[in-house]
Short mmCIF file of N, CA and C in Angstrom, two decimals:
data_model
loop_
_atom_site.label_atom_id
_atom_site.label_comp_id
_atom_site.label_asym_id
_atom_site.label_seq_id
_atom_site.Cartn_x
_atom_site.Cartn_y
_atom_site.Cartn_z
N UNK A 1 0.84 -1.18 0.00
CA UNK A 1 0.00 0.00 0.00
C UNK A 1 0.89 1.24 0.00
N UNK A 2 0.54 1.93 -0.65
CA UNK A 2 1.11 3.39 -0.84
C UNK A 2 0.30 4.80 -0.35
N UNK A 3 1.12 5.23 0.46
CA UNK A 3 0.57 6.43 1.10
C UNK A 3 1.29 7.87 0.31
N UNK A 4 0.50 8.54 -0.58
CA UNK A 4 1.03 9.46 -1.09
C UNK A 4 1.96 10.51 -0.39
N UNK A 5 1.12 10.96 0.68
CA UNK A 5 1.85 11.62 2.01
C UNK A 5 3.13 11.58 2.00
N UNK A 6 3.17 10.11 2.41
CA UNK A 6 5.03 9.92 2.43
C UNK A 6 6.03 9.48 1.84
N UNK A 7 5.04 9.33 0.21
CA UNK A 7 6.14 8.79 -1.15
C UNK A 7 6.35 9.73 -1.67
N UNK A 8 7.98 10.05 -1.67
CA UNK A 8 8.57 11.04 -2.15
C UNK A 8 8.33 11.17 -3.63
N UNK A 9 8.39 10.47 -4.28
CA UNK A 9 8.84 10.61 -5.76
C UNK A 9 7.18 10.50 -6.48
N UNK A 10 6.20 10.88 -5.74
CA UNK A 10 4.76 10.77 -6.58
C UNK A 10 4.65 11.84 -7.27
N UNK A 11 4.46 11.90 -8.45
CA UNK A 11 4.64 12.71 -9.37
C UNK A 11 3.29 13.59 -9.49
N UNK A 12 3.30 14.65 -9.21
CA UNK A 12 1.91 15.39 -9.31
C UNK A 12 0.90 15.18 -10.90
N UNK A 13 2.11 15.00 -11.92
CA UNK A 13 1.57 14.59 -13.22
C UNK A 13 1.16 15.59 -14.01
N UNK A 14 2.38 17.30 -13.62
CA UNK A 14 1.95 18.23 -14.41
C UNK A 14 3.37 18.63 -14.97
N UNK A 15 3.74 19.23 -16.04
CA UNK A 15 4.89 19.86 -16.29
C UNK A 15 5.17 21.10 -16.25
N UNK A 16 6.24 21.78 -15.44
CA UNK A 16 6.32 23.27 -15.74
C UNK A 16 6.57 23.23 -16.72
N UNK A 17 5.78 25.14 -17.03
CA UNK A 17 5.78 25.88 -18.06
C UNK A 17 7.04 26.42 -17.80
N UNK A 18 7.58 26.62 -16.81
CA UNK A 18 9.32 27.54 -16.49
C UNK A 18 10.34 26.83 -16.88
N UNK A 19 10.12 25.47 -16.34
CA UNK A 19 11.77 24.47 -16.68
C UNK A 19 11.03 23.17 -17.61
N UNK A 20 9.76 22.66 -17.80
CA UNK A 20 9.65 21.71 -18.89
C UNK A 20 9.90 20.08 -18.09
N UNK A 21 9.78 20.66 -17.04
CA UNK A 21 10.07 19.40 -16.29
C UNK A 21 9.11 19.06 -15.16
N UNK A 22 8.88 17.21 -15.27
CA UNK A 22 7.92 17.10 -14.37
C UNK A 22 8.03 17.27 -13.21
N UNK A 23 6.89 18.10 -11.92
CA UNK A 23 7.01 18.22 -11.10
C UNK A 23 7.11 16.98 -9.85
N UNK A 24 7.18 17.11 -9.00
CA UNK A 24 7.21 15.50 -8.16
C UNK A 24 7.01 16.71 -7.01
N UNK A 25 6.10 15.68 -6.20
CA UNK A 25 6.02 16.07 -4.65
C UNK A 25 7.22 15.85 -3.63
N UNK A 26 6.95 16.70 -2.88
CA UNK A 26 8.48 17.06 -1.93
C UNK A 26 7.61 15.94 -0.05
N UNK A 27 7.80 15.27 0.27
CA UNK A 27 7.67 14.96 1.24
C UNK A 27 7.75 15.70 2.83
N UNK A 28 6.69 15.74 3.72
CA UNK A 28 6.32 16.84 4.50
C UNK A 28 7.39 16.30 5.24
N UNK A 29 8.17 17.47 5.79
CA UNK A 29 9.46 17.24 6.46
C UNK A 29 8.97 17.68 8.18
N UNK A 30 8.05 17.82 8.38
CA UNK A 30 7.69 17.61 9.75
C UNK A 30 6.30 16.87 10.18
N UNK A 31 6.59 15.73 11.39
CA UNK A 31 5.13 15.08 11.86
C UNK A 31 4.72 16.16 12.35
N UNK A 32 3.19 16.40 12.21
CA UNK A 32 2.02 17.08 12.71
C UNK A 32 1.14 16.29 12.73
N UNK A 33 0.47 16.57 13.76
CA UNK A 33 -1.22 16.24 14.71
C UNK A 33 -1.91 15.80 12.96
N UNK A 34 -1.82 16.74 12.25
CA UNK A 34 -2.82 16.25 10.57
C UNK A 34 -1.87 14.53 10.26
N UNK A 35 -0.75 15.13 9.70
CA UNK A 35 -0.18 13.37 9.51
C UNK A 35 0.16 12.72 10.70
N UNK A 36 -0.42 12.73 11.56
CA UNK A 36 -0.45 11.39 12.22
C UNK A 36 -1.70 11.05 12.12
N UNK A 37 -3.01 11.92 12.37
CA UNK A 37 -4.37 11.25 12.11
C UNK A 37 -4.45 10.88 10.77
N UNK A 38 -4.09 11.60 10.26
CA UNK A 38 -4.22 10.58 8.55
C UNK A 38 -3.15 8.97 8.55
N UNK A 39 -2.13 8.76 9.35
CA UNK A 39 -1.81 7.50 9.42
C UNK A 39 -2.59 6.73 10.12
N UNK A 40 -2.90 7.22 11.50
CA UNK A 40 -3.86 6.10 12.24
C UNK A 40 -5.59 6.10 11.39
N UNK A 41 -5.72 6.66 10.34
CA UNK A 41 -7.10 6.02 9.74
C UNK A 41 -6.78 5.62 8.84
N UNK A 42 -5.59 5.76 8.53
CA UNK A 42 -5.39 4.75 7.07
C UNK A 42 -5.08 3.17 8.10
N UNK A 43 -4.33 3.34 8.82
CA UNK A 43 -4.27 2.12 9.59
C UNK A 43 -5.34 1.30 10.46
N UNK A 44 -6.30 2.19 10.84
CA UNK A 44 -7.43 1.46 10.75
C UNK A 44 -8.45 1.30 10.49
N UNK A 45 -8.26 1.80 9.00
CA UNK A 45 -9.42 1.24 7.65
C UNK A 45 -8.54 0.26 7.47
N UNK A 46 -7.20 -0.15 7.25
CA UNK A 46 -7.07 -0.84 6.29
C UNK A 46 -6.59 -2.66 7.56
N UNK A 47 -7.07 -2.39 8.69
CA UNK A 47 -6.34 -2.99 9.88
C UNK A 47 -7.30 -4.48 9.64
N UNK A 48 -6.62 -5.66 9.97
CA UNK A 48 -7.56 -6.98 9.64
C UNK A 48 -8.15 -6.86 10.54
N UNK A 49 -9.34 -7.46 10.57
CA UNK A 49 -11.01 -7.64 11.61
C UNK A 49 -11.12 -8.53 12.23
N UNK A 50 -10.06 -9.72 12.25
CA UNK A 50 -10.02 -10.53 12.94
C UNK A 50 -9.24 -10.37 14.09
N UNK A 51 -8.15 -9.35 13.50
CA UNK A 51 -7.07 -8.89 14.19
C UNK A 51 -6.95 -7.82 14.85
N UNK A 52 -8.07 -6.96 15.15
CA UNK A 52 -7.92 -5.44 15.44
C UNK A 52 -6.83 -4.99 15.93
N UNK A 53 -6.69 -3.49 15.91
CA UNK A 53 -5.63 -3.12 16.81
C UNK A 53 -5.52 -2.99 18.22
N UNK A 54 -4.46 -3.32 18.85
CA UNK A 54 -4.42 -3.41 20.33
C UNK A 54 -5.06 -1.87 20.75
N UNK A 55 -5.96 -1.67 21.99
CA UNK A 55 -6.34 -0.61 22.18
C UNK A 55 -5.27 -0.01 22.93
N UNK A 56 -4.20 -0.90 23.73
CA UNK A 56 -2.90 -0.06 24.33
C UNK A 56 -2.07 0.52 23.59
N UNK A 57 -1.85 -0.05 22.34
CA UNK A 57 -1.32 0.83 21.16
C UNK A 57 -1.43 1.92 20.58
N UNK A 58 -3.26 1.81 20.68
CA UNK A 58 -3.52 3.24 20.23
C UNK A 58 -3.79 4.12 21.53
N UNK A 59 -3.80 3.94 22.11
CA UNK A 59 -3.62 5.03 23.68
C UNK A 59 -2.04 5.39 23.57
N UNK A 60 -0.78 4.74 23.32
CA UNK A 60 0.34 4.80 23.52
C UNK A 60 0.78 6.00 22.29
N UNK A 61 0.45 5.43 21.10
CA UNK A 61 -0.14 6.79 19.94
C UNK A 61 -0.69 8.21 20.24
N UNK A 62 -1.52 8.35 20.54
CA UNK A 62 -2.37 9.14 20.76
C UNK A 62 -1.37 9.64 22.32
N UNK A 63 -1.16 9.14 22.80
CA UNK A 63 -0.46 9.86 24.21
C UNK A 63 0.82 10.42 23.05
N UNK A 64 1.32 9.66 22.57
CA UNK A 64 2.75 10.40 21.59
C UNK A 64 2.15 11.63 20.82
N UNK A 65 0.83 11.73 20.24
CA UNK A 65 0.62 12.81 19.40
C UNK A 65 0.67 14.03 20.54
N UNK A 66 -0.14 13.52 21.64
CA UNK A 66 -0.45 14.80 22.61
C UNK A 66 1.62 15.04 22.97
N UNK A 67 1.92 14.05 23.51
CA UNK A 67 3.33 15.15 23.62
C UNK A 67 4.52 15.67 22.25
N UNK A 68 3.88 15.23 21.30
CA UNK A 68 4.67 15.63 19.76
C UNK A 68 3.97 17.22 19.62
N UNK A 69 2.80 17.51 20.34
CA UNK A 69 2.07 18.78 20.17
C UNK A 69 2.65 19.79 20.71
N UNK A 70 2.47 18.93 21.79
CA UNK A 70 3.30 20.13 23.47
C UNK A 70 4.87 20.22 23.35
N UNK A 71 5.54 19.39 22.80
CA UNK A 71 7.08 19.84 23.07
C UNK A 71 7.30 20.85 21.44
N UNK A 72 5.74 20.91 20.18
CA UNK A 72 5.85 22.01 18.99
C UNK A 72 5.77 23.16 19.64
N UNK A 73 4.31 23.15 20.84
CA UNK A 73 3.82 24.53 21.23
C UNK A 73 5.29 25.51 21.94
N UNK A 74 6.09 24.25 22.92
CA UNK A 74 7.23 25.06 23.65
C UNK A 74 8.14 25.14 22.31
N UNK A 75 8.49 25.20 21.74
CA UNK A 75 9.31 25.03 20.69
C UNK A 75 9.12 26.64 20.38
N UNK A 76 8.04 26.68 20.13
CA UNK A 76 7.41 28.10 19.55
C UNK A 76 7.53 29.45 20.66
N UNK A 77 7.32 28.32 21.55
CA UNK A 77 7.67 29.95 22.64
C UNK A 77 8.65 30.05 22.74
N UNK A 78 9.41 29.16 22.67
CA UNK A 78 11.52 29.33 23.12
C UNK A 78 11.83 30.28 22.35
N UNK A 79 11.35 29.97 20.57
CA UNK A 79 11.38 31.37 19.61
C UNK A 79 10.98 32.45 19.92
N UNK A 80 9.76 32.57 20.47
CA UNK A 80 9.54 33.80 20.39
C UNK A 80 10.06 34.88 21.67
N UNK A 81 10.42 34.09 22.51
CA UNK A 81 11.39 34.40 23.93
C UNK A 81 12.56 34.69 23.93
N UNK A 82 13.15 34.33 22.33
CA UNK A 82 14.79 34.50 22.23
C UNK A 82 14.18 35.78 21.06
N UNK A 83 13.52 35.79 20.77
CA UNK A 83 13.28 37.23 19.33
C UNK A 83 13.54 38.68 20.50
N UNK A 84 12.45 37.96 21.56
CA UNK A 84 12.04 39.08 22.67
C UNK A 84 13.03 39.29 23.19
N UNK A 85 14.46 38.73 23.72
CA UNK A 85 15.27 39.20 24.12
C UNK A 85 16.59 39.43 23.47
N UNK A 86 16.44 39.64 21.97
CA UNK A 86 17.07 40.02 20.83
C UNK A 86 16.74 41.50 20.69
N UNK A 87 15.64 41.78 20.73
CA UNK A 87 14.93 42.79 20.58
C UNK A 87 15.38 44.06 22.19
N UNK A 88 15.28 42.95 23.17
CA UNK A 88 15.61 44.27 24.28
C UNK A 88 17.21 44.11 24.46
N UNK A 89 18.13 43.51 23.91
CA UNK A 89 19.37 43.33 23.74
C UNK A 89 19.47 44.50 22.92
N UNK A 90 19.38 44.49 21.59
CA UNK A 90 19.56 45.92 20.61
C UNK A 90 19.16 46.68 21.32
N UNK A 91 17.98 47.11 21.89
CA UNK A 91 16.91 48.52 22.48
C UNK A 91 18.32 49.08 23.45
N UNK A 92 19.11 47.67 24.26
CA UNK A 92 20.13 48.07 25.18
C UNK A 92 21.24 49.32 24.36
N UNK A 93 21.68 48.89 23.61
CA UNK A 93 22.89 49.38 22.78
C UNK A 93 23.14 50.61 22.43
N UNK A 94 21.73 51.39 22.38
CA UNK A 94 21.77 53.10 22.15
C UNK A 94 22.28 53.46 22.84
N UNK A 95 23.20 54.39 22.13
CA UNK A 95 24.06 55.30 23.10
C UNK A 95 25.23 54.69 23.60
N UNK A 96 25.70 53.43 23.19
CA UNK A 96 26.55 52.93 23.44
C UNK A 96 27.78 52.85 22.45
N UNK A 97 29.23 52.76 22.20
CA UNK A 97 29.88 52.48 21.13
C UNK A 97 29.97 51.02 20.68
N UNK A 98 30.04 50.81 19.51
CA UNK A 98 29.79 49.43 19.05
C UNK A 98 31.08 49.05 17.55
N UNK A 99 31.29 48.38 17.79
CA UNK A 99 32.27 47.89 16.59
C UNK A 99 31.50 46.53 16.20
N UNK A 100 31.85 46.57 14.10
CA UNK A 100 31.28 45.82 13.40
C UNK A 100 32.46 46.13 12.39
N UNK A 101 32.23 44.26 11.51
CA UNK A 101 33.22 44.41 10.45
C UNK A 101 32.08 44.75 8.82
N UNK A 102 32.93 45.73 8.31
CA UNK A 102 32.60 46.14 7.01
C UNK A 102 32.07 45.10 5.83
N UNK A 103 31.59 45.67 4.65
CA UNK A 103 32.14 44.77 3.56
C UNK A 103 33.42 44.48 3.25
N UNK A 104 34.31 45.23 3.70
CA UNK A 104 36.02 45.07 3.04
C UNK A 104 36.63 44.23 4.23
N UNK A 105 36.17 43.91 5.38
CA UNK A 105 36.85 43.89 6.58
C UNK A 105 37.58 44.04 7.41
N UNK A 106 37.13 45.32 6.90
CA UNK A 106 37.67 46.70 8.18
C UNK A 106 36.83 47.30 9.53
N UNK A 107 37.38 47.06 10.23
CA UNK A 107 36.10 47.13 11.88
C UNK A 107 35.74 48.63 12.11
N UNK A 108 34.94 48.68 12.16
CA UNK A 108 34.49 50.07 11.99
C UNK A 108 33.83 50.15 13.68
N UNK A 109 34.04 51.41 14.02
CA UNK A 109 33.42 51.75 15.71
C UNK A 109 32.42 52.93 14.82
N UNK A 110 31.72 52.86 16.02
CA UNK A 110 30.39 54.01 16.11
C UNK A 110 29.69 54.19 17.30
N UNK A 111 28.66 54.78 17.46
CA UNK A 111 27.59 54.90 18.41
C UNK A 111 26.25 54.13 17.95
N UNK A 112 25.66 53.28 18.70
CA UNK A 112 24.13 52.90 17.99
C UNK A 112 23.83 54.35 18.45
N UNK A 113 22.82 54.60 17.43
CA UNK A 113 21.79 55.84 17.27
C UNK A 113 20.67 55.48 17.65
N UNK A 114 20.34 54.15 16.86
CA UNK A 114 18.60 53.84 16.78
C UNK A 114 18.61 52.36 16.16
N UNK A 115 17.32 51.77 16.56
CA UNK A 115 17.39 50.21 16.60
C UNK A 115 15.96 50.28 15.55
N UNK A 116 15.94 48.96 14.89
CA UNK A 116 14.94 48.77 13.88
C UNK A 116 14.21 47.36 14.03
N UNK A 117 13.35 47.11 14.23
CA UNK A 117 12.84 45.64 14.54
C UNK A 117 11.67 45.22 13.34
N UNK A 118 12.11 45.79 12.15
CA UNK A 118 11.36 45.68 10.98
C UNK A 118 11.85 44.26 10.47
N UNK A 119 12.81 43.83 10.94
CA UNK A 119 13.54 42.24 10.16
C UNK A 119 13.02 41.20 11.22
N UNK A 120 13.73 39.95 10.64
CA UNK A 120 13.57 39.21 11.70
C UNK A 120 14.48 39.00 12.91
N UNK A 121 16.16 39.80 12.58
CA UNK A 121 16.98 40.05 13.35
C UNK A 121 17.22 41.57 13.39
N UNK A 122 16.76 41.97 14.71
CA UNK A 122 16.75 43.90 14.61
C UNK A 122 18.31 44.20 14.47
N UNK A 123 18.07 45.31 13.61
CA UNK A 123 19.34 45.86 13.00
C UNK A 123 19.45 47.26 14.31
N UNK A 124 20.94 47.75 13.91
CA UNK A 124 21.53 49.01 14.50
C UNK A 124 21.88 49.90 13.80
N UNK A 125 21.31 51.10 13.72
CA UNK A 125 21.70 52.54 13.06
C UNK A 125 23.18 52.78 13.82
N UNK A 126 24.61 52.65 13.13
CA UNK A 126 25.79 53.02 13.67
C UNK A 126 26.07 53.93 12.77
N UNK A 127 26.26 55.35 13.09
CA UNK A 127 26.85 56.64 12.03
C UNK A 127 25.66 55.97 10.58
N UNK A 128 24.92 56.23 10.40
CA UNK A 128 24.08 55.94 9.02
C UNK A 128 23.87 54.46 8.19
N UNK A 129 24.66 54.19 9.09
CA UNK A 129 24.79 52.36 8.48
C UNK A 129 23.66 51.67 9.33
N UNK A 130 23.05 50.52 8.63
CA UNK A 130 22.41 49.48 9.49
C UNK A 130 22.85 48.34 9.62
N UNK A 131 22.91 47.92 10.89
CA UNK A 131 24.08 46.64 10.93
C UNK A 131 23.25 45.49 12.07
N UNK A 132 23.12 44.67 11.32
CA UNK A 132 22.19 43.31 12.08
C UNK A 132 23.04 43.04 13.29
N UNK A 133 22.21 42.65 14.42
CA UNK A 133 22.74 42.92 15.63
C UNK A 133 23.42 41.42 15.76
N UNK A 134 23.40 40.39 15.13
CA UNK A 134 24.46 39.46 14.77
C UNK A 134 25.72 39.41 14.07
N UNK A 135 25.55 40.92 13.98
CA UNK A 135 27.01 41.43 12.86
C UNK A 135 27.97 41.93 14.14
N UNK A 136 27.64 42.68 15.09
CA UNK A 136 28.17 43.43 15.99
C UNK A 136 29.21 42.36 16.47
N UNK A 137 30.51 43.24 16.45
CA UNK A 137 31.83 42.43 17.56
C UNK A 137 32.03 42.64 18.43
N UNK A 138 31.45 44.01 19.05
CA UNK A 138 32.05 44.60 20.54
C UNK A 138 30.95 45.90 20.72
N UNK A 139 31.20 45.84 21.81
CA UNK A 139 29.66 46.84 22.59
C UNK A 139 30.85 47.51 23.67
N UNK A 140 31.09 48.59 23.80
CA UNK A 140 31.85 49.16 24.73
C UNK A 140 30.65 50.42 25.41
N UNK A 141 30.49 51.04 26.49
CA UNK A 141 30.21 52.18 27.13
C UNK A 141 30.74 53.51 27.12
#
């Protein structure tokens, strides 16, 4: 039996118009709560009737989906807890002198002026330049 889901090479059966070449499906590179319930009903539609499935099995399942959920949900906050203290890390830096290396790689000092949290890593206004606060080498007072 073939589960489209997780056969890589199933060919959608269309050709781009850009490259002329057939497309093929890319295989979902993370379990989610959706593909696992779509495995456990394919597994038991297709499960023998003489044989059902153990009901400790599927409690043991189903307990794995609930903690495959909860260790996504913390996952998500760890992100958004490290953005948040990315964010008051830069906010720190105004008014402070800061050294960063150039395009040529030459270290350049300045003052942050002003912080930008328009990216996904907030940048630093140093003398007119904006410089991602993962670029910075040194933070002096």
């Amino acid at each position: 039996m073939t589960v489209d889901a997780v056969n890589a090479t199933a060919s959608t059966g269309g050709t781009s118009m850009y490259t002329g070449q057939v497309a093929t499906r890319r295989p979902k590179q993370e379990m989610d709560g959706e593909l696992f319930l779509k495995l456990l009903v394919t597994q038991l539609a297709n499960q023998d009737p003489s044989s059902p499935m153990d009901t400790n099995a599927m409690i043991g399942q189903t307990t794995q989906l609930a903690t495959m959920e909860q260790l996504t949900a913390l996952s998500k906050r760890q992100e958004e807890s490290f953005s948040l203290q990315m964010r008051t890390a830069a906010a720190a830096l105004i008014g402070k002198e800061v050294e960063y290396l150039d395009a040529d790689g030459k270290t350049v000092k300045g003052v942050a002026g002003s912080v930008s949290f328009a990216g996904p890593i907030p940048t630093v206004d140093v003398g007119g330049v904006s410089v991602a606060l993962d670029k910075l080498s040194a933070v002096r007072t």
